[in-house]
Coordinates of C-alpha atoms in Angstrom, one line a residue:
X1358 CA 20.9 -40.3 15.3
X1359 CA 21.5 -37.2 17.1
X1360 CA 18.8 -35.0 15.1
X1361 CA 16.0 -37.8 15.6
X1362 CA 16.5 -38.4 19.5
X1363 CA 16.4 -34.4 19.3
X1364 CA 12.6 -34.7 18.2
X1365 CA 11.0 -37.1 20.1
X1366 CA 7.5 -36.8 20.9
X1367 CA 5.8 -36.9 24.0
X1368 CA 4.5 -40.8 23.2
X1369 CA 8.6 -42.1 22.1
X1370 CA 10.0 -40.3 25.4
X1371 CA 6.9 -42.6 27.2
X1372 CA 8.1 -45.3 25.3
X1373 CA 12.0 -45.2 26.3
X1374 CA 10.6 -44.2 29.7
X1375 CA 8.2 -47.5 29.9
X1376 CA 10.6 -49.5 28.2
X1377 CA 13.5 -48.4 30.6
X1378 CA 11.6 -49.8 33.5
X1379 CA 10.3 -52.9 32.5
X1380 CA 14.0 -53.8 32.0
X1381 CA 15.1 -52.3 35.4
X1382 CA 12.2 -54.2 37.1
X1383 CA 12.8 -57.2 34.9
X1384 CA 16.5 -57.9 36.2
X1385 CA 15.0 -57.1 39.7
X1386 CA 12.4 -59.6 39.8
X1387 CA 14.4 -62.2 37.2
X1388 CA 11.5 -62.1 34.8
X1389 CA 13.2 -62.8 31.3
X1390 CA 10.0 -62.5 29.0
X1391 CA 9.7 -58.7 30.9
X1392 CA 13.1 -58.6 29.6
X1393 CA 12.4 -58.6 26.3
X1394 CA 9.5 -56.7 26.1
X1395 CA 11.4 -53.7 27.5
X1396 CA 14.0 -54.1 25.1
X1397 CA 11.4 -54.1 22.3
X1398 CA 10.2 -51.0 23.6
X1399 CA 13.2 -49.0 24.2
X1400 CA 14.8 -50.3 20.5
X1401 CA 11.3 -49.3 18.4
X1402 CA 12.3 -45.2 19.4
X1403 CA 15.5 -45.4 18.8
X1404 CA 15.2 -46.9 15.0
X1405 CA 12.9 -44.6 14.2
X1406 CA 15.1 -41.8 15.6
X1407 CA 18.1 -43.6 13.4
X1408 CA 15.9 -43.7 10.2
X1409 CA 14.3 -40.4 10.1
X1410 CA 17.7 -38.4 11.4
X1411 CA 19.5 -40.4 8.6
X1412 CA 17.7 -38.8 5.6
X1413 CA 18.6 -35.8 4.2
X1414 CA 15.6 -34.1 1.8
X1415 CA 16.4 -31.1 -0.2
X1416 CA 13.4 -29.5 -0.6
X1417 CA 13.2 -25.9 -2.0
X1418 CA 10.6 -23.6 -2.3
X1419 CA 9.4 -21.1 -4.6
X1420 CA 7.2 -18.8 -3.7
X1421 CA 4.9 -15.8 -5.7
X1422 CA 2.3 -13.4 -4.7
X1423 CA -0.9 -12.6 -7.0
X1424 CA -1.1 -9.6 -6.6
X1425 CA 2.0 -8.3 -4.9
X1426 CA -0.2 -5.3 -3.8
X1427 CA -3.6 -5.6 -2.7
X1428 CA -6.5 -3.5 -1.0
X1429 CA -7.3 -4.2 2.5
X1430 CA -10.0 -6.8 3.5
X1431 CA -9.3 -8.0 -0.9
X1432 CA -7.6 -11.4 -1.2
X1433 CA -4.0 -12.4 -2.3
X1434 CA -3.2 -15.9 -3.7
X1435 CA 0.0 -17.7 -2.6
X1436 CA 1.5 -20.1 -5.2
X1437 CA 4.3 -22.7 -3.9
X1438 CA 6.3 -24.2 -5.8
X1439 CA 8.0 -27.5 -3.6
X1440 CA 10.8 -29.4 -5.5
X1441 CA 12.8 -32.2 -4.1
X1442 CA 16.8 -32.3 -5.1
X1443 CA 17.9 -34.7 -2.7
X1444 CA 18.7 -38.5 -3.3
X1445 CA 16.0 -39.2 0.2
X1446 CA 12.2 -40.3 -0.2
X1447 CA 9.4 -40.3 2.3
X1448 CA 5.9 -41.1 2.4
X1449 CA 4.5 -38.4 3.5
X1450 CA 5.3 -35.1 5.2
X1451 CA 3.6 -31.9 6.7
X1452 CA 4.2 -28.2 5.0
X1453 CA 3.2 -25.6 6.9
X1454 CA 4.0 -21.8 5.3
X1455 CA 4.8 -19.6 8.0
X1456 CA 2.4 -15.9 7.8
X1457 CA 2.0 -13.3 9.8
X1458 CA -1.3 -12.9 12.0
X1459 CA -3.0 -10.4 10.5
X1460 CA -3.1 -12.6 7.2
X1461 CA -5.2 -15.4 9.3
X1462 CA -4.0 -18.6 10.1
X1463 CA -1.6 -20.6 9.2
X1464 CA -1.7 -23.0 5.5
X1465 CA -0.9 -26.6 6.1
X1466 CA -0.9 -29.2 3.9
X1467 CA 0.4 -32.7 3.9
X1468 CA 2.0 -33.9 0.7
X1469 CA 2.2 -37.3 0.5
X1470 CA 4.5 -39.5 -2.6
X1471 CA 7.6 -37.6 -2.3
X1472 CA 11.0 -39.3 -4.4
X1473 CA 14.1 -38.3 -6.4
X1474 CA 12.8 -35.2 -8.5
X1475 CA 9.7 -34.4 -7.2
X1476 CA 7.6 -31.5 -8.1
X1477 CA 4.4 -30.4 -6.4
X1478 CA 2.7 -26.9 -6.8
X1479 CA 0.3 -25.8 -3.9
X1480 CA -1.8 -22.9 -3.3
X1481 CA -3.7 -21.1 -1.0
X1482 CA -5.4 -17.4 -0.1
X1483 CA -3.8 -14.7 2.8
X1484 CA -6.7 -11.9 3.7
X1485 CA -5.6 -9.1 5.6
X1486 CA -8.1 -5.9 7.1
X1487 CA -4.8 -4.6 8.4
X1488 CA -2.5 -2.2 5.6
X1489 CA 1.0 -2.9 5.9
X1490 CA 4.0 -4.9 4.7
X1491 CA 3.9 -8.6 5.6
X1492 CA 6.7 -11.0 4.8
X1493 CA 5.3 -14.3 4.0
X1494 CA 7.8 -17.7 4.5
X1495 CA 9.5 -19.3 5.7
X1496 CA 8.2 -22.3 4.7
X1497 CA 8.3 -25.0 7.7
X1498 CA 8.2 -29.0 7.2
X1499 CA 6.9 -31.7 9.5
X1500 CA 8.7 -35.6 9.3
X1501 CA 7.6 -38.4 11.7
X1502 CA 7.5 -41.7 11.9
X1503 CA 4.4 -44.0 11.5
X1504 CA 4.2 -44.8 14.8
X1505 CA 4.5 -41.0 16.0
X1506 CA 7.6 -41.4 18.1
X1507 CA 10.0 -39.0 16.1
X1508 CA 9.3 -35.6 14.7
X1509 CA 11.4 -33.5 12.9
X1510 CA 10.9 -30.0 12.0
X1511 CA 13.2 -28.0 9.5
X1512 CA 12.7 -24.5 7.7
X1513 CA 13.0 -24.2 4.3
X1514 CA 14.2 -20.4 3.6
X1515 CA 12.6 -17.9 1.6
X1516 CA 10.3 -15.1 1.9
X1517 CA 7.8 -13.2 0.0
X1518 CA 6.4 -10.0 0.6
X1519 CA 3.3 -8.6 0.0
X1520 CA 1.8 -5.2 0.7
X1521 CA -1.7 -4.1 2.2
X1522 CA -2.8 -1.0 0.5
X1523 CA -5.9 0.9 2.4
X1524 CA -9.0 0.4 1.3
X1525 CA -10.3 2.9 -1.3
X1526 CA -14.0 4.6 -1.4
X1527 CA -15.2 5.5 -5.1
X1528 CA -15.8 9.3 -5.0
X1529 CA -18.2 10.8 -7.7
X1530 CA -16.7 13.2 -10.0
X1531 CA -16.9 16.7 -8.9
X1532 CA -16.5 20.5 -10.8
X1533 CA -12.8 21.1 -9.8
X1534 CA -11.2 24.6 -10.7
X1535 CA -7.6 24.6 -11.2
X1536 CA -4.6 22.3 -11.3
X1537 CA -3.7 22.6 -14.0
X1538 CA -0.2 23.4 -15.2
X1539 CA 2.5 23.3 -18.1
X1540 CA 5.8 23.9 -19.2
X1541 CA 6.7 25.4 -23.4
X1542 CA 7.2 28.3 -24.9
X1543 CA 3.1 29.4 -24.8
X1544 CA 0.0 28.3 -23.2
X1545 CA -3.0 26.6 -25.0
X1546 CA -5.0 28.8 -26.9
X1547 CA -8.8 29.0 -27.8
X1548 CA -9.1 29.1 -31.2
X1549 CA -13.1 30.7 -31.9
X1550 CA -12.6 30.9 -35.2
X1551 CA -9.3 29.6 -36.8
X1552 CA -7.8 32.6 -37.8
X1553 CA -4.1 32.6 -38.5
X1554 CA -4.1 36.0 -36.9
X1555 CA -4.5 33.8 -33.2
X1556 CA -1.1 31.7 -34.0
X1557 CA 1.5 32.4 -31.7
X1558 CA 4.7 32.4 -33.4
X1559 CA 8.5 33.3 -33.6
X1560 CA 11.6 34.3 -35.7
X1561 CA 13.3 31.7 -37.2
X1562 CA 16.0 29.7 -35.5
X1563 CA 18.8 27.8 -37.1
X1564 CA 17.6 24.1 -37.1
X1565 CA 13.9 25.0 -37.3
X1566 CA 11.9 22.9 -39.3
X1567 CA 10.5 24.2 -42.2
X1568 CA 6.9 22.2 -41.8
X1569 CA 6.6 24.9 -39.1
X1570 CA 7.3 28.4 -40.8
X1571 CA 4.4 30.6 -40.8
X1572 CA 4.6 31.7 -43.9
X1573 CA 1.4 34.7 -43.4
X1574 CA 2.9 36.0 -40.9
X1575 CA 6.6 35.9 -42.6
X1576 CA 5.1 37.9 -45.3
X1577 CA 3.7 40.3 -43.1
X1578 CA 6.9 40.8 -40.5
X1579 CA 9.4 40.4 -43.6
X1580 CA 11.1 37.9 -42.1
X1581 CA 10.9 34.0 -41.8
X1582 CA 8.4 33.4 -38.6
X1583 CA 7.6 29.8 -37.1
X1584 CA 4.8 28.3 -34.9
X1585 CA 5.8 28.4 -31.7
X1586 CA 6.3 25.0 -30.1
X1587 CA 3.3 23.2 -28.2
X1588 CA 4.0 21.6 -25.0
X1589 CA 1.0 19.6 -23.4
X1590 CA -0.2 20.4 -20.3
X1591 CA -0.8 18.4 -17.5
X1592 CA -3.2 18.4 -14.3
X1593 CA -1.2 18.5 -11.2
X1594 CA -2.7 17.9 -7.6
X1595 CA -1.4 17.4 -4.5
X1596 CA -2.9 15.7 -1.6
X1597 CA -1.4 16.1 1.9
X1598 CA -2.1 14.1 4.7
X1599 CA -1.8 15.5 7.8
X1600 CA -0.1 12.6 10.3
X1601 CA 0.6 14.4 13.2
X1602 CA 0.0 12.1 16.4
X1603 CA -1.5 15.0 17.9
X1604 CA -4.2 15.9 15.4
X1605 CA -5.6 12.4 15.9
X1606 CA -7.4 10.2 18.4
X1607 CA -8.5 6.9 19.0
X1608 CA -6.9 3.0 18.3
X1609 CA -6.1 0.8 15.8
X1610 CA -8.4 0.7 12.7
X1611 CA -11.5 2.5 14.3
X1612 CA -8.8 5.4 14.7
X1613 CA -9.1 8.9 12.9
X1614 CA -5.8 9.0 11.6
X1615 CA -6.8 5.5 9.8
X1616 CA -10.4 7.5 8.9
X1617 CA -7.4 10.1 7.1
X1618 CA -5.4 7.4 5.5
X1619 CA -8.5 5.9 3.4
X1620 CA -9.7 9.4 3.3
X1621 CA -6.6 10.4 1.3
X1622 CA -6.0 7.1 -0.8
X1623 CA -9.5 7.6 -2.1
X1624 CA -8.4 11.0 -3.2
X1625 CA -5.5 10.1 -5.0
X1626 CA -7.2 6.9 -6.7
X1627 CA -9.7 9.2 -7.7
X1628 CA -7.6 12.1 -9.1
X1629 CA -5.4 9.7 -11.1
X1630 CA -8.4 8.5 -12.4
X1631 CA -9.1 11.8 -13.8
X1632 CA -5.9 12.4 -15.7
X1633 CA -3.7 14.3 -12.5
X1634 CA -0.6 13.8 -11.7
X1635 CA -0.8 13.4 -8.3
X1636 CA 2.0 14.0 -5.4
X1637 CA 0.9 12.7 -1.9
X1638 CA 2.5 15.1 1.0
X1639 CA 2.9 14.2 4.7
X1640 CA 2.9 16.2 7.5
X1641 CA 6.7 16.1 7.7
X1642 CA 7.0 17.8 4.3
X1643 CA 8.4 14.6 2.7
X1644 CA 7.0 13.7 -0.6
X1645 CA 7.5 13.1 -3.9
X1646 CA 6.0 13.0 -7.6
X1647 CA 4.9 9.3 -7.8
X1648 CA 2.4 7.0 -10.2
X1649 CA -0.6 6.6 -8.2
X1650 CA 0.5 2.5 -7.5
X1651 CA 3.7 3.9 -5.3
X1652 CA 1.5 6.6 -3.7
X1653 CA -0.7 4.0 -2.0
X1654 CA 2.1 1.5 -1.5
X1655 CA 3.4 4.5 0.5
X1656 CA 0.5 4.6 2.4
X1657 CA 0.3 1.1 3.3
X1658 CA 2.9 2.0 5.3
X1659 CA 2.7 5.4 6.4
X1660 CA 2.7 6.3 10.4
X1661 CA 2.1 9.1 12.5
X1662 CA 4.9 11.7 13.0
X1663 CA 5.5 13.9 16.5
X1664 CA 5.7 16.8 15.0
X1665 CA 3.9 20.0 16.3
X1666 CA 3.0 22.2 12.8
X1667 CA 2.6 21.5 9.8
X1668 CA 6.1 21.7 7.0
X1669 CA 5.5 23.5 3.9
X1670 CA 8.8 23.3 2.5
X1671 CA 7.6 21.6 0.1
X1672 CA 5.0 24.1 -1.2
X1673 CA 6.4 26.3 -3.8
X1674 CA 6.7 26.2 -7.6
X1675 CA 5.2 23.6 -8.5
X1676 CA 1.7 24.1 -6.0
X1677 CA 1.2 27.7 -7.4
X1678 CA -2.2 27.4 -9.4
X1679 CA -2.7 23.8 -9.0
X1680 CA -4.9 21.7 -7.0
X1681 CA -4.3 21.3 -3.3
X1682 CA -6.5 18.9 -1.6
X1683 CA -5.9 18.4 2.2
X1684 CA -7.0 15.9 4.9
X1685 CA -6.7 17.5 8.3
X1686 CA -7.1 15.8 11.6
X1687 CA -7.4 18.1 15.0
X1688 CA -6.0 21.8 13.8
X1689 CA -4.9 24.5 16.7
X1690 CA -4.1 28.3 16.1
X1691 CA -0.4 27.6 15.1
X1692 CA -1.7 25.6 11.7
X1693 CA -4.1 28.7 10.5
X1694 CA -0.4 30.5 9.5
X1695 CA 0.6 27.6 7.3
X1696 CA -2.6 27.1 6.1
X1697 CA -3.4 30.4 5.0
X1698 CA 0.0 30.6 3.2
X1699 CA -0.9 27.2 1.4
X1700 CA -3.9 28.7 0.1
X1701 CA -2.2 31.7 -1.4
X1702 CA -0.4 29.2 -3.2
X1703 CA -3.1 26.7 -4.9
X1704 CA -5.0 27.6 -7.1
X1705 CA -7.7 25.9 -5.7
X1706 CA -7.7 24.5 -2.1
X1707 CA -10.3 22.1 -0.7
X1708 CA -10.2 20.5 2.8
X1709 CA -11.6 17.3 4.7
X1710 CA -11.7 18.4 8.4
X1711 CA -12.0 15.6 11.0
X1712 CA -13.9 16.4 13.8
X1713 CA -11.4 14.5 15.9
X1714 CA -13.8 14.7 18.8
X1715 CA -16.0 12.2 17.8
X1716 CA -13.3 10.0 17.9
X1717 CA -12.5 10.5 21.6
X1718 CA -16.1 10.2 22.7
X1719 CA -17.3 13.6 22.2
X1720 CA -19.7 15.8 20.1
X1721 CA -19.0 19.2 18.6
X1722 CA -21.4 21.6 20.5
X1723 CA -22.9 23.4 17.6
X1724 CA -22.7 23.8 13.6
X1725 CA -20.9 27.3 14.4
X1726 CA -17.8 24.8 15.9
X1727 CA -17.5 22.6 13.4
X1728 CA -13.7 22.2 12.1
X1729 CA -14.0 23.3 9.1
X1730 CA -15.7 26.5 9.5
X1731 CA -12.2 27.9 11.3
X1732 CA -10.4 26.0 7.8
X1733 CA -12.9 28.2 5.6
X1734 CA -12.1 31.0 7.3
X1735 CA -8.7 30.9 5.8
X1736 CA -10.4 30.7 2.4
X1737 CA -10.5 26.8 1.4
X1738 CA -13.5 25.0 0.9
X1739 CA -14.1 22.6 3.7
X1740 CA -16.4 19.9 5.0
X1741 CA -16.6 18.4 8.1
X1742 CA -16.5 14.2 8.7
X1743 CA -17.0 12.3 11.6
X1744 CA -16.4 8.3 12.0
X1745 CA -20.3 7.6 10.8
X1746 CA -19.6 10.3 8.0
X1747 CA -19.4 9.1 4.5
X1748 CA -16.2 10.1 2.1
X1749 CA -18.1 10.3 -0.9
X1750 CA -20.8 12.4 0.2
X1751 CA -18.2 14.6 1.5
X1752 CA -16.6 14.6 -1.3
X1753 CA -19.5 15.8 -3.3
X1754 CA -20.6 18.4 -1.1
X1755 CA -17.0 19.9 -1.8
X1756 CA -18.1 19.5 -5.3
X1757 CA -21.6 21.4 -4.7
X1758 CA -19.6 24.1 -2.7
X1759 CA -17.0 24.6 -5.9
X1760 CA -20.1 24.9 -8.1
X1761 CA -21.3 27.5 -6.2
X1762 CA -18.3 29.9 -6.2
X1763 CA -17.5 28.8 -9.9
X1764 CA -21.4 30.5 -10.6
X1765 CA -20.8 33.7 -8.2
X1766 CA -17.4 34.6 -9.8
X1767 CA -19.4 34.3 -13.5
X1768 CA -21.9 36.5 -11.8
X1769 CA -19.3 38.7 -10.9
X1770 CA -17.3 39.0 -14.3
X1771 CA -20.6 39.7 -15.7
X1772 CA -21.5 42.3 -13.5
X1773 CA -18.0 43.8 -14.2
X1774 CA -18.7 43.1 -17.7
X1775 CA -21.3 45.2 -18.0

């Protein structure tokens, strides 16, 4: 009785309210007839409130994503599953699921029928233009009375989460030098003409095989030699983001460090794509080897850092000849240090250079003061992108600038050749 006085509407407190007087003014004026009325009144409230606190439903809820991760502005499907396990049936009721803003508004749906073992599955669709984490649920059920005196609201628990990835641009595919990298006892060969004389090979070690034993070379060292074990190589890239709060300017999604974010999950979509292993690097230094599905999970959720130069602790080893692809925001003379030292380390380096200006309402003077002419000073291979600026064109005037240099150095070693 308590629980369904505790949600009376607006109209059963007007009721008790109307009621209450009529009675009052009833024993003043001796009317018996008002009498009743206001007892009629004041009762109808208070057996609703009796029969709706009085039932006890035990409804769960089970809910799943499709997909759990999803680009941004791409649709997710919410399936509910609503079960019943208590002994108390109702005629109809109100679910509303519970979802963040950004997803749009909230589902609602009224499910109607409900008795002893009920089952009822329910979908609906969550779109988001926002990356991020969102935790959909609970789940939130209406009960009320026919007349609308008494409503009761009670949460069902149980969340689900889904993640917002940033939206992804298709780049063209591009003539990249270098990346590539791998671990064995000797590097891949070309082989012009077959020749056994090109086999790399080694004594004999207790437990080799004997498949492998070359048995040309045996007779010519006079002593057992084997093929030399093959490991396969791999294309290695790295793409580092630079999310420095300072390099960036501007709010929300028209920002330039969101510009970055798409920017560099187009890169590593793309360079998974194309067979690399691909590490995604933050300012920080923080990252980690990862499949290309926990890369842009990590960038659905990736902030901006106050931190005043770039950390290359992670650049060592592994970077040394392989593909370093970075995506700068606003660069001061303190970054041309790290960057130049990154460069000595990849084996090839290219750059998208925000011209973070345009971002805070203003325009680069001239073509000589564009970003990434101070970036190619350091010897990477830059472009420059503003907010109307495409990524995949961009992207393939990097490509057009590594075709270039890949034609002057065969230029050169035929000059040298020669």
């Amino acid at each position: 009785m308590r629980d369904g006085l505790a949600g009376l509407t607006l109209r059963g407190r007007a009721f008790l309210a109307a009621g209450t007087t009529a009675i009052v003014c009833a024993v003043l004026l001796g009317q018996t007839s008002l009498t009743r009325i206001g007892v009629l009144v004041v009762v109808l409230p208070l057996v609703a409130a009796f029969v709706i606190g009085r039932r006890r439903y035990a409804l769960t809820a089970v809910r799943s994503v499709h997909p759990r991760l999803v680009a941004a502005g791409q649709p997710a499907r919410i399936d509910l599953l609503l079960s019943n396990e208590g002994r108390s049936t109702a005629g109809a009721i109100l679910v509303e699921d519970q979802v963040p803003y950004a997803l749009g508004t909230r589902p609602r749906f009224v499910l109607q029928g409900i008795a002893r073992k009920w089952q009822r599955r329910v979908s609906y669709q969550v779109r988001s233009d926002v990356r991020g984490r969102f935790d959909i649920g609970p789940l939130t059920i209406r009960i009320a009375d026919p007349f609308g005196l008494i409503e009761l609201r009670r949460l069902v628990p149980g969340t689900a989460p889904l993640v917002v990835t940033p939206r992804t641009v298709a780049l063209p595919p591009i003539p990249v030098m270098g990346g590539w990298t791998g671990s064995g006892e000797y590097r891949p060969q070309a082989f012009a003409a077959g020749s056994a004389e090109d086999v790399s090979v080694r004594e004999y070690r207790r437990g080799d095989e004997l498949r492998r034993v070359h048995w040309r070379s045996s007779a010519r060292m006079g002593d057992l030699m084997v093929r030399r074990e093959e490991q396969p190589w791999e294309a290695r890239a790295t793409v580092l983001l630079d999310n420095r709060l300072r390099s960036h300017r501007g709010q929300g999604l028209g920002s330039s460090f969101e510009f970055a974010v798409v920017a560099a999950a187009s890169l590593v979509l793309h360079l998974d794509q194309h067979g690399y292993a691909v590490r995604l690097v933050l300012a920080d230094g923080t990252g980690a080897d990862e499949t290309s599905t926990a890369v842009l999970e990590r960038l659905a959720l990736v902030t901006t850092v106050q931190r005043p130069t770039l950390d290359l602790g992670w650049s060592g080893d592994q970077t040394r000849g392989g593909l370093v692809v970075a995506v700068l925001g606003g660069l001061e003379q303190t970054d041309s240090l790290a960057l130049r030292q990154l460069r000595h380390d990849a084996g090839t380096a290219l750059a998208l250079v925000l011209d973070v200006d345009q971002w805070g309402g203003r325009s680069t003077a001239s073509a000589s003061e564009l970003p990434a002419e101070s970036v190619a000073g350091l010897g990477w291979r830059a472009v420059t992108l503003g907010p109307r600026d495409r990524i995949d064109s961009a992207w393939r005037d990097l490509g057009r600038a590594s075709g270039r240099t890949a034609a002057a150095a065969g230029l050169a070693g035929g000059r040298t050749d020669r």
